[in-house]
Amino acid sequence: MAFTSILKIRFDDVDGAGIVYYPQFFHLCHKAFEDFFDDASSVSYPSLINDLRRGFPTVAINSEFMAPLRYGDIVLVKLAIEKIGRSSVTFKYEIRRKKDAELCFSAHITKVFMDLDSNSVLALPDDMRTLLENIL
Amino acid sequence: MAFTSILKIRFDDVDGAGIVYYPQFFHLCHKAFEDFFDDASSVSYPSLINDLRRGFPTVAINSEFMAPLRYGDIVLVKLAIEKIGRSSVTFKYEIRRKKDAELCFSAHITKVFMDLDSNSVLALPDDMRTLLENIL
Amino acid sequence: MAFTSILKIRFDDVDGAGIVYYPQFFHLCHKAFEDFFDDASSVSYPSLINDLRRGFPTVAINSEFMAPLRYGDIVLVKLAIEKIGRSSVTFKYEIRRKKDAELCFSAHITKVFMDLDSNSVLALPDDMRTLLENIL
Amino acid sequence: MAFTSILKIRFDDVDGAGIVYYPQFFHLCHKAFEDFFDDASSVSYPSLINDLRRGFPTVAINSEFMAPLRYGDIVLVKLAIEKIGRSSVTFKYEIRRKKDAELCFSAHITKVFMDLDSNSVLALPDDMRTLLENIL
């Protein structure tokens, strides 16, 4: 089970070497993460952040870059879930070029559920756990 | 009178055509605007925003792009003040390449002093007016 | 006649004051400009840039910011054409929040058709002129 | 041995939760990487890319985020070298807030020396190896 966003590589996503700037791969991952909430959750990520003042700051990243992306590429950003802990979640991302399905990037990104006002770690509430288990 | 920031064009400032992406010129302007507060004001711009909850949202831009910038260029971003109203200020920016002093960009950017919590326009307080008049 | 892109305000589009960073409005405009080529042209903008080595660098901007955008807003970016010259085109952009149709931003952006290798201005070829006249 | 860049967290480095957007930590790392070349190498990174058409694309990242950064923070980005292979180099980055020296981020970033035109991996030339060994 997984969720996939289809995204365009934009004019400003490239670097001085003419390929997608490597931190932009994480921007793409976050767009898919937001799209997943818009698609699957009753609460959008902006609403979780702005209204409920909760969110998922990133605590660890493990990633590999297999092939460059270029301006004009369309990419499939696939988000899956690898592990759900008491308050942490490890997401697995894969980014493929649409035209040839080549795997260009993969990452394991661990996030922790937090109260943004008190800056404290929270146990995942049941509805959030259920939401995430649906794509486990 | 004017304030000048010296900034490097960075690896991710370019676009798919290999020149600095045109919105990045405004990012450069804002960096000089922040540096001006750090240099000349008793209150930094982050402190104005975060602690005093006041700021200068942009309301109008008039700008010309005369020559492209490229990765590796060092630029001089000159900030001057053109007009100070009751609550608005029009800043004049010029961006030149350091190596040959060529004028690559100029802009008139009008900002309004606002309370960020009530989202209401404020008259410029005396200390802010004095700060800005120093570079008029 | 006009072309409209529907875009999400993303997690990193905001600034330290919690509203969309003003240069990001121009990023939104460029996304609509690229989407217009994808939709209406036989040649995508990436292909125009990468393969034909031609493009439309920006030479002048005139813009107004009427209302702030926030994280989570969905926006309609409307692109129309105001004037077509021998080699220059003035685009008119309007950005509205989807939920209440409030006009938040408008801009006139003038671009010039250029050869990216020789860095020289070109007369608009007939097919490009026709493409643009369709939304005049 | 290490190289350190001192950088300001800028107005647009934050995300919708009001803290530095996590991919921005990699933007900070790349700025330090470029500053290192400006400081220690006879060839700047822009010149390596633009003139010699060689560069160091990223192939792997391993990173931890220990504490958030906020708008207005000044950071020390420390770059060291962990391992030099035949054509790959693993850099170690640490980002600390200047005011209290708190370690907010660390990363191991592996890059490979490549010819950007042929897209092929190159053995590190002697002068590059010497440059890097100086901060090993």
mmCIF file of N, CA, C and O in Angstrom, chain D residues 2-93:
data_model
loop_
_atom_site.group_PDB
_atom_site.id
_atom_site.type_symbol
_atom_site.label_atom_id
_atom_site.label_comp_id
_atom_site.label_asym_id
_atom_site.label_seq_id
_atom_site.Cartn_x
_atom_site.Cartn_y
_atom_site.Cartn_z
ATOM 1 N N ALA D 2 38.620 21.333 10.307
ATOM 2 C CA ALA D 2 37.298 21.548 9.725
ATOM 3 C C ALA D 2 37.209 22.966 9.174
ATOM 4 O O ALA D 2 38.045 23.816 9.475
ATOM 5 N N PHE D 3 36.194 23.191 8.364
ATOM 6 C CA PHE D 3 35.898 24.527 7.837
ATOM 7 C C PHE D 3 34.524 24.936 8.376
ATOM 8 O O PHE D 3 33.606 24.113 8.419
ATOM 9 N N THR D 4 34.377 26.196 8.760
ATOM 10 C CA THR D 4 33.094 26.653 9.303
ATOM 11 C C THR D 4 32.585 27.897 8.573
ATOM 12 O O THR D 4 33.336 28.854 8.377
ATOM 13 N N SER D 5 31.321 27.863 8.169
ATOM 14 C CA SER D 5 30.632 29.045 7.633
ATOM 15 C C SER D 5 29.673 29.581 8.687
ATOM 16 O O SER D 5 29.020 28.798 9.378
ATOM 17 N N ILE D 6 29.600 30.890 8.775
ATOM 18 C CA ILE D 6 28.619 31.527 9.667
ATOM 19 C C ILE D 6 27.505 32.086 8.789
ATOM 20 O O ILE D 6 27.756 32.905 7.906
ATOM 21 N N LEU D 7 26.287 31.618 8.999
ATOM 22 C CA LEU D 7 25.175 31.984 8.108
ATOM 23 C C LEU D 7 23.972 32.450 8.914
ATOM 24 O O LEU D 7 23.733 31.982 10.029
ATOM 25 N N LYS D 8 23.205 33.371 8.306
ATOM 26 C CA LYS D 8 21.968 33.861 8.936
ATOM 27 C C LYS D 8 20.788 33.032 8.458
ATOM 28 O O LYS D 8 20.662 32.771 7.266
ATOM 29 N N ILE D 9 19.922 32.665 9.378
ATOM 30 C CA ILE D 9 18.633 32.098 8.969
ATOM 31 C C ILE D 9 17.785 33.250 8.448
ATOM 32 O O ILE D 9 17.598 34.258 9.132
ATOM 33 N N ARG D 10 17.313 33.110 7.202
ATOM 34 C CA ARG D 10 16.632 34.194 6.505
ATOM 35 C C ARG D 10 15.109 34.082 6.614
ATOM 36 O O ARG D 10 14.584 33.029 6.970
ATOM 37 N N PHE D 11 14.453 35.163 6.210
ATOM 38 C CA PHE D 11 13.003 35.328 6.359
ATOM 39 C C PHE D 11 12.225 34.206 5.676
ATOM 40 O O PHE D 11 11.116 33.870 6.093
ATOM 41 N N ASP D 12 12.800 33.647 4.617
ATOM 42 C CA ASP D 12 12.075 32.628 3.852
ATOM 43 C C ASP D 12 12.583 31.216 4.135
ATOM 44 O O ASP D 12 12.220 30.285 3.412
ATOM 45 N N ASP D 13 13.386 31.046 5.167
ATOM 46 C CA ASP D 13 13.905 29.709 5.484
ATOM 47 C C ASP D 13 12.943 28.900 6.340
ATOM 48 O O ASP D 13 13.159 27.700 6.549
ATOM 49 N N VAL D 14 11.898 29.555 6.848
ATOM 50 C CA VAL D 14 10.982 28.858 7.764
ATOM 51 C C VAL D 14 9.817 28.232 7.001
ATOM 52 O O VAL D 14 9.561 28.554 5.841
ATOM 53 N N ASP D 15 9.110 27.347 7.689
ATOM 54 C CA ASP D 15 7.963 26.663 7.092
ATOM 55 C C ASP D 15 6.675 27.086 7.794
ATOM 56 O O ASP D 15 6.674 27.992 8.635
ATOM 57 N N GLY D 16 5.605 26.434 7.450
ATOM 58 C CA GLY D 16 4.305 26.781 7.999
ATOM 59 C C GLY D 16 4.187 26.541 9.499
ATOM 60 O O GLY D 16 3.251 27.043 10.131
ATOM 61 N N ALA D 17 5.130 25.797 10.082
ATOM 62 C CA ALA D 17 5.118 25.580 11.522
ATOM 63 C C ALA D 17 5.991 26.605 12.249
ATOM 64 O O ALA D 17 6.132 26.546 13.467
ATOM 65 N N GLY D 18 6.603 27.527 11.489
ATOM 66 C CA GLY D 18 7.368 28.609 12.109
ATOM 67 C C GLY D 18 8.798 28.252 12.458
ATOM 68 O O GLY D 18 9.493 29.023 13.116
ATOM 69 N N ILE D 19 9.257 27.077 12.030
ATOM 70 C CA ILE D 19 10.653 26.695 12.249
ATOM 71 C C ILE D 19 11.314 26.487 10.887
ATOM 72 O O ILE D 19 10.638 26.437 9.862
ATOM 73 N N VAL D 20 12.651 26.361 10.895
ATOM 74 C CA VAL D 20 13.342 26.192 9.613
ATOM 75 C C VAL D 20 12.885 24.894 8.944
ATOM 76 O O VAL D 20 12.893 23.822 9.567
ATOM 77 N N TYR D 21 12.459 25.023 7.697
ATOM 78 C CA TYR D 21 11.980 23.895 6.881
ATOM 79 C C TYR D 21 13.110 22.876 6.758
ATOM 80 O O TYR D 21 14.235 23.233 6.403
ATOM 81 N N TYR D 22 12.848 21.600 7.039
ATOM 82 C CA TYR D 22 13.961 20.667 7.187
ATOM 83 C C TYR D 22 14.870 20.566 5.964
ATOM 84 O O TYR D 22 16.086 20.443 6.123
ATOM 85 N N PRO D 23 14.360 20.658 4.708
ATOM 86 C CA PRO D 23 15.330 20.607 3.591
ATOM 87 C C PRO D 23 16.294 21.800 3.559
ATOM 88 O O PRO D 23 17.359 21.721 2.953
ATOM 89 N N GLN D 24 15.914 22.896 4.231
ATOM 90 C CA GLN D 24 16.807 24.060 4.270
ATOM 91 C C GLN D 24 18.124 23.753 4.979
ATOM 92 O O GLN D 24 19.126 24.429 4.747
ATOM 93 N N PHE D 25 18.141 22.745 5.862
ATOM 94 C CA PHE D 25 19.405 22.387 6.496
ATOM 95 C C PHE D 25 20.430 21.943 5.436
ATOM 96 O O PHE D 25 21.627 22.192 5.581
ATOM 97 N N PHE D 26 19.944 21.310 4.371
ATOM 98 C CA PHE D 26 20.863 20.872 3.313
ATOM 99 C C PHE D 26 21.295 22.053 2.440
ATOM 100 O O PHE D 26 22.415 22.064 1.937
ATOM 101 N N HIS D 27 20.399 23.039 2.281
ATOM 102 C CA HIS D 27 20.803 24.278 1.609
ATOM 103 C C HIS D 27 21.965 24.928 2.400
ATOM 104 O O HIS D 27 22.939 25.392 1.812
ATOM 105 N N LEU D 28 21.839 24.945 3.725
ATOM 106 C CA LEU D 28 22.907 25.521 4.567
ATOM 107 C C LEU D 28 24.214 24.743 4.379
ATOM 108 O O LEU D 28 25.288 25.339 4.273
ATOM 109 N N CYS D 29 24.108 23.412 4.329
ATOM 110 C CA CYS D 29 25.310 22.589 4.122
ATOM 111 C C CYS D 29 25.975 22.936 2.795
ATOM 112 O O CYS D 29 27.207 23.059 2.715
ATOM 113 N N HIS D 30 25.164 23.102 1.746
ATOM 114 C CA HIS D 30 25.759 23.379 0.442
ATOM 115 C C HIS D 30 26.425 24.747 0.411
ATOM 116 O O HIS D 30 27.449 24.939 -0.244
ATOM 117 N N LYS D 31 25.853 25.709 1.146
ATOM 118 C CA LYS D 31 26.497 27.030 1.225
ATOM 119 C C LYS D 31 27.884 26.911 1.868
ATOM 120 O O LYS D 31 28.844 27.522 1.402
ATOM 121 N N ALA D 32 27.980 26.111 2.929
ATOM 122 C CA ALA D 32 29.285 25.919 3.567
ATOM 123 C C ALA D 32 30.259 25.210 2.622
ATOM 124 O O ALA D 32 31.448 25.550 2.567
ATOM 125 N N PHE D 33 29.738 24.245 1.877
ATOM 126 C CA PHE D 33 30.555 23.510 0.895
ATOM 127 C C PHE D 33 31.121 24.477 -0.156
ATOM 128 O O PHE D 33 32.310 24.441 -0.490
ATOM 129 N N GLU D 34 30.273 25.384 -0.651
ATOM 130 C CA GLU D 34 30.737 26.382 -1.624
ATOM 131 C C GLU D 34 31.744 27.346 -0.985
ATOM 132 O O GLU D 34 32.750 27.708 -1.599
ATOM 133 N N ASP D 35 31.445 27.764 0.256
ATOM 134 C CA ASP D 35 32.348 28.697 0.945
ATOM 135 C C ASP D 35 33.712 28.050 1.166
ATOM 136 O O ASP D 35 34.746 28.732 1.101
ATOM 137 N N PHE D 36 33.712 26.747 1.432
ATOM 138 C CA PHE D 36 34.978 26.030 1.613
ATOM 139 C C PHE D 36 35.837 26.133 0.348
ATOM 140 O O PHE D 36 37.041 26.419 0.416
ATOM 141 N N PHE D 37 35.224 25.914 -0.814
ATOM 142 C CA PHE D 37 35.983 26.034 -2.070
ATOM 143 C C PHE D 37 36.494 27.473 -2.266
ATOM 144 O O PHE D 37 37.641 27.675 -2.677
ATOM 145 N N ASP D 38 35.624 28.458 -1.974
ATOM 146 C CA ASP D 38 36.050 29.857 -2.114
ATOM 147 C C ASP D 38 37.243 30.158 -1.213
ATOM 148 O O ASP D 38 38.107 30.953 -1.556
ATOM 149 N N ASP D 39 37.239 29.508 -0.052
ATOM 150 C CA ASP D 39 38.263 29.809 0.940
ATOM 151 C C ASP D 39 39.552 29.031 0.696
ATOM 152 O O ASP D 39 40.649 29.588 0.799
ATOM 153 N N ALA D 40 39.434 27.756 0.342
ATOM 154 C CA ALA D 40 40.596 26.874 0.396
ATOM 155 C C ALA D 40 41.114 26.432 -0.964
ATOM 156 O O ALA D 40 42.250 25.977 -1.076
ATOM 157 N N SER D 41 40.278 26.548 -1.995
ATOM 158 C CA SER D 41 40.668 25.990 -3.288
ATOM 159 C C SER D 41 41.119 27.086 -4.244
ATOM 160 O O SER D 41 40.664 28.225 -4.164
ATOM 161 N N SER D 42 41.995 26.738 -5.150
ATOM 162 C CA SER D 42 42.396 27.695 -6.193
ATOM 163 C C SER D 42 41.286 27.834 -7.243
ATOM 164 O O SER D 42 41.250 28.785 -7.999
ATOM 165 N N VAL D 43 40.380 26.878 -7.262
ATOM 166 C CA VAL D 43 39.253 26.900 -8.203
ATOM 167 C C VAL D 43 37.951 26.982 -7.391
ATOM 168 O O VAL D 43 37.685 26.102 -6.576
ATOM 169 N N SER D 44 37.158 28.031 -7.607
ATOM 170 C CA SER D 44 35.882 28.140 -6.891
ATOM 171 C C SER D 44 34.941 27.042 -7.384
ATOM 172 O O SER D 44 35.137 26.490 -8.468
ATOM 173 N N TYR D 45 33.880 26.761 -6.603
ATOM 174 C CA TYR D 45 32.944 25.734 -7.050
ATOM 175 C C TYR D 45 32.220 26.164 -8.328
ATOM 176 O O TYR D 45 32.075 25.359 -9.255
ATOM 177 N N PRO D 46 31.788 27.444 -8.441
ATOM 178 C CA PRO D 46 31.188 27.874 -9.716
ATOM 179 C C PRO D 46 32.120 27.669 -10.906
ATOM 180 O O PRO D 46 31.690 27.269 -11.989
ATOM 181 N N SER D 47 33.403 27.924 -10.703
ATOM 182 C CA SER D 47 34.354 27.768 -11.799
ATOM 183 C C SER D 47 34.549 26.284 -12.127
ATOM 184 O O SER D 47 34.657 25.900 -13.300
ATOM 185 N N LEU D 48 34.594 25.435 -11.106
ATOM 186 C CA LEU D 48 34.687 23.982 -11.339
ATOM 187 C C LEU D 48 33.508 23.515 -12.194
ATOM 188 O O LEU D 48 33.675 22.762 -13.158
ATOM 189 N N ILE D 49 32.320 24.018 -11.843
ATOM 190 C CA ILE D 49 31.090 23.619 -12.549
ATOM 191 C C ILE D 49 31.031 24.227 -13.949
ATOM 192 O O ILE D 49 30.822 23.536 -14.942
ATOM 193 N N ASN D 50 31.171 25.548 -14.018
ATOM 194 C CA ASN D 50 30.947 26.263 -15.281
ATOM 195 C C ASN D 50 32.089 26.115 -16.272
ATOM 196 O O ASN D 50 31.858 25.973 -17.478
ATOM 197 N N ASP D 51 33.323 26.189 -15.782
ATOM 198 C CA ASP D 51 34.477 26.228 -16.685
ATOM 199 C C ASP D 51 35.051 24.829 -16.917
ATOM 200 O O ASP D 51 35.309 24.444 -18.051
ATOM 201 N N LEU D 52 35.227 24.085 -15.820
ATOM 202 C CA LEU D 52 35.839 22.758 -15.963
ATOM 203 C C LEU D 52 34.795 21.664 -16.180
ATOM 204 O O LEU D 52 35.133 20.544 -16.532
ATOM 205 N N ARG D 53 33.508 22.029 -15.981
ATOM 206 C CA ARG D 53 32.406 21.068 -16.187
ATOM 207 C C ARG D 53 32.581 19.793 -15.356
ATOM 208 O O ARG D 53 32.322 18.689 -15.827
ATOM 209 N N ARG D 54 33.046 20.006 -14.122
ATOM 210 C CA ARG D 54 33.116 18.896 -13.182
ATOM 211 C C ARG D 54 32.397 19.280 -11.903
ATOM 212 O O ARG D 54 32.222 20.467 -11.636
ATOM 213 N N GLY D 55 31.993 18.315 -11.122
ATOM 214 C CA GLY D 55 31.296 18.644 -9.887
ATOM 215 C C GLY D 55 31.117 17.429 -9.014
ATOM 216 O O GLY D 55 31.632 16.350 -9.324
ATOM 217 N N PHE D 56 30.421 17.641 -7.897
ATOM 218 C CA PHE D 56 30.245 16.603 -6.888
ATOM 219 C C PHE D 56 28.765 16.355 -6.622
ATOM 220 O O PHE D 56 28.246 16.774 -5.579
ATOM 221 N N PRO D 57 28.056 15.678 -7.509
ATOM 222 C CA PRO D 57 26.667 15.327 -7.182
ATOM 223 C C PRO D 57 26.593 14.478 -5.908
ATOM 224 O O PRO D 57 27.519 13.718 -5.598
ATOM 225 N N THR D 58 25.503 14.647 -5.187
ATOM 226 C CA THR D 58 25.271 13.921 -3.933
ATOM 227 C C THR D 58 24.719 12.533 -4.235
ATOM 228 O O THR D 58 23.808 12.396 -5.055
ATOM 229 N N VAL D 59 25.262 11.512 -3.579
ATOM 230 C CA VAL D 59 24.742 10.152 -3.784
ATOM 231 C C VAL D 59 24.095 9.537 -2.543
ATOM 232 O O VAL D 59 23.286 8.625 -2.660
ATOM 233 N N ALA D 60 24.451 10.030 -1.360
ATOM 234 C CA ALA D 60 23.833 9.471 -0.148
ATOM 235 C C ALA D 60 23.864 10.477 0.987
ATOM 236 O O ALA D 60 24.794 11.276 1.099
ATOM 237 N N ILE D 61 22.814 10.434 1.806
ATOM 238 C CA ILE D 61 22.706 11.307 2.978
ATOM 239 C C ILE D 61 22.225 10.486 4.157
ATOM 240 O O ILE D 61 21.329 9.656 4.040
ATOM 241 N N ASN D 62 22.838 10.771 5.296
ATOM 242 C CA ASN D 62 22.465 10.186 6.569
ATOM 243 C C ASN D 62 22.430 11.338 7.549
ATOM 244 O O ASN D 62 23.476 11.920 7.816
ATOM 245 N N SER D 63 21.279 11.695 8.069
ATOM 246 C CA SER D 63 21.279 12.912 8.886
ATOM 247 C C SER D 63 20.315 12.835 10.056
ATOM 248 O O SER D 63 19.349 12.073 10.036
ATOM 249 N N GLU D 64 20.600 13.618 11.061
ATOM 250 C CA GLU D 64 19.765 13.712 12.258
ATOM 251 C C GLU D 64 19.468 15.170 12.558
ATOM 252 O O GLU D 64 20.348 16.027 12.433
ATOM 253 N N PHE D 65 18.244 15.397 12.997
ATOM 254 C CA PHE D 65 17.792 16.740 13.359
ATOM 255 C C PHE D 65 17.532 16.745 14.861
ATOM 256 O O PHE D 65 16.608 16.090 15.334
ATOM 257 N N MET D 66 18.359 17.462 15.619
ATOM 258 C CA MET D 66 18.267 17.418 17.079
ATOM 259 C C MET D 66 17.432 18.548 17.669
ATOM 260 O O MET D 66 16.835 18.381 18.726
ATOM 261 N N ALA D 67 17.457 19.705 17.060
ATOM 262 C CA ALA D 67 16.730 20.851 17.634
ATOM 263 C C ALA D 67 16.331 21.775 16.490
ATOM 264 O O ALA D 67 17.050 21.903 15.497
ATOM 265 N N PRO D 68 15.180 22.446 16.623
ATOM 266 C CA PRO D 68 14.740 23.332 15.549
ATOM 267 C C PRO D 68 15.551 24.628 15.503
ATOM 268 O O PRO D 68 16.099 25.062 16.520
ATOM 269 N N LEU D 69 15.619 25.214 14.319
ATOM 270 C CA LEU D 69 16.172 26.561 14.164
ATOM 271 C C LEU D 69 15.019 27.495 13.854
ATOM 272 O O LEU D 69 13.999 27.071 13.316
ATOM 273 N N ARG D 70 15.204 28.778 14.203
ATOM 274 C CA ARG D 70 14.135 29.753 14.011
ATOM 275 C C ARG D 70 14.657 30.978 13.259
ATOM 276 O O ARG D 70 15.853 31.227 13.209
ATOM 277 N N TYR D 71 13.712 31.742 12.700
ATOM 278 C CA TYR D 71 14.062 32.967 11.998
ATOM 279 C C TYR D 71 14.835 33.895 12.949
ATOM 280 O O TYR D 71 14.383 34.136 14.068
ATOM 281 N N GLY D 72 15.976 34.359 12.502
ATOM 282 C CA GLY D 72 16.795 35.232 13.326
ATOM 283 C C GLY D 72 17.991 34.527 13.927
ATOM 284 O O GLY D 72 18.942 35.173 14.367
ATOM 285 N N ASP D 73 17.970 33.195 13.948
ATOM 286 C CA ASP D 73 19.144 32.476 14.447
ATOM 287 C C ASP D 73 20.342 32.707 13.516
ATOM 288 O O ASP D 73 20.185 32.816 12.300
ATOM 289 N N ILE D 74 21.510 32.781 14.126
ATOM 290 C CA ILE D 74 22.768 32.733 13.370
ATOM 291 C C ILE D 74 23.318 31.332 13.591
ATOM 292 O O ILE D 74 23.278 30.835 14.718
ATOM 293 N N VAL D 75 23.798 30.690 12.527
ATOM 294 C CA VAL D 75 24.286 29.320 12.695
ATOM 295 C C VAL D 75 25.737 29.165 12.240
ATOM 296 O O VAL D 75 26.208 29.885 11.351
ATOM 297 N N LEU D 76 26.396 28.224 12.892
ATOM 298 C CA LEU D 76 27.736 27.808 12.467
ATOM 299 C C LEU D 76 27.573 26.477 11.740
ATOM 300 O O LEU D 76 27.070 25.515 12.328
ATOM 301 N N VAL D 77 27.963 26.442 10.485
ATOM 302 C CA VAL D 77 27.887 25.200 9.711
ATOM 303 C C VAL D 77 29.314 24.679 9.568
ATOM 304 O O VAL D 77 30.133 25.286 8.877
ATOM 305 N N LYS D 78 29.593 23.587 10.261
ATOM 306 C CA LYS D 78 30.950 23.027 10.261
ATOM 307 C C LYS D 78 31.037 21.870 9.282
ATOM 308 O O LYS D 78 30.211 20.961 9.319
ATOM 309 N N LEU D 79 32.003 21.943 8.407
ATOM 310 C CA LEU D 79 32.206 20.904 7.398
ATOM 311 C C LEU D 79 33.544 20.215 7.686
ATOM 312 O O LEU D 79 34.575 20.877 7.823
ATOM 313 N N ALA D 80 33.491 18.906 7.790
ATOM 314 C CA ALA D 80 34.721 18.126 7.937
ATOM 315 C C ALA D 80 34.671 16.997 6.926
ATOM 316 O O ALA D 80 33.656 16.802 6.252
ATOM 317 N N ILE D 81 35.750 16.263 6.812
ATOM 318 C CA ILE D 81 35.764 15.155 5.854
ATOM 319 C C ILE D 81 35.999 13.860 6.596
ATOM 320 O O ILE D 81 36.872 13.764 7.461
ATOM 321 N N GLU D 82 35.169 12.878 6.268
ATOM 322 C CA GLU D 82 35.185 11.643 7.007
ATOM 323 C C GLU D 82 35.960 10.573 6.274
ATOM 324 O O GLU D 82 36.651 9.763 6.890
ATOM 325 N N LYS D 83 35.816 10.586 4.946
ATOM 326 C CA LYS D 83 36.413 9.493 4.175
ATOM 327 C C LYS D 83 36.612 9.953 2.739
ATOM 328 O O LYS D 83 35.721 10.564 2.142
ATOM 329 N N ILE D 84 37.776 9.652 2.205
ATOM 330 C CA ILE D 84 38.043 9.968 0.810
ATOM 331 C C ILE D 84 38.318 8.669 0.070
ATOM 332 O O ILE D 84 39.224 7.923 0.447
ATOM 333 N N GLY D 85 37.511 8.369 -0.930
ATOM 334 C CA GLY D 85 37.706 7.158 -1.727
ATOM 335 C C GLY D 85 38.405 7.488 -3.042
ATOM 336 O O GLY D 85 39.034 8.534 -3.175
ATOM 337 N N ARG D 86 38.274 6.587 -3.995
ATOM 338 C CA ARG D 86 38.899 6.818 -5.289
ATOM 339 C C ARG D 86 38.219 7.986 -6.011
ATOM 340 O O ARG D 86 38.868 8.866 -6.548
ATOM 341 N N SER D 87 36.885 7.994 -5.964
ATOM 342 C CA SER D 87 36.152 9.087 -6.608
ATOM 343 C C SER D 87 35.063 9.671 -5.713
ATOM 344 O O SER D 87 34.442 10.658 -6.075
ATOM 345 N N SER D 88 34.862 9.093 -4.551
ATOM 346 C CA SER D 88 33.817 9.589 -3.646
ATOM 347 C C SER D 88 34.416 10.215 -2.394
ATOM 348 O O SER D 88 35.539 9.879 -1.990
ATOM 349 N N VAL D 89 33.654 11.119 -1.818
ATOM 350 C CA VAL D 89 34.075 11.788 -0.582
ATOM 351 C C VAL D 89 32.866 11.838 0.342
ATOM 352 O O VAL D 89 31.769 12.188 -0.095
ATOM 353 N N THR D 90 33.068 11.477 1.608
ATOM 354 C CA THR D 90 31.990 11.624 2.587
ATOM 355 C C THR D 90 32.302 12.808 3.488
ATOM 356 O O THR D 90 33.329 12.824 4.181
ATOM 357 N N PHE D 91 31.413 13.809 3.420
ATOM 358 C CA PHE D 91 31.538 15.012 4.231
ATOM 359 C C PHE D 91 30.707 14.844 5.495
ATOM 360 O O PHE D 91 29.640 14.220 5.463
ATOM 361 N N LYS D 92 31.186 15.404 6.579
ATOM 362 C CA LYS D 92 30.434 15.421 7.836
ATOM 363 C C LYS D 92 30.073 16.874 8.126
ATOM 364 O O LYS D 92 30.965 17.739 8.148
ATOM 365 N N TYR D 93 28.800 17.132 8.326
ATOM 366 C CA TYR D 93 28.333 18.490 8.639
ATOM 367 C C TYR D 93 27.739 18.543 10.038
ATOM 368 O O TYR D 93 27.041 17.603 10.455
#
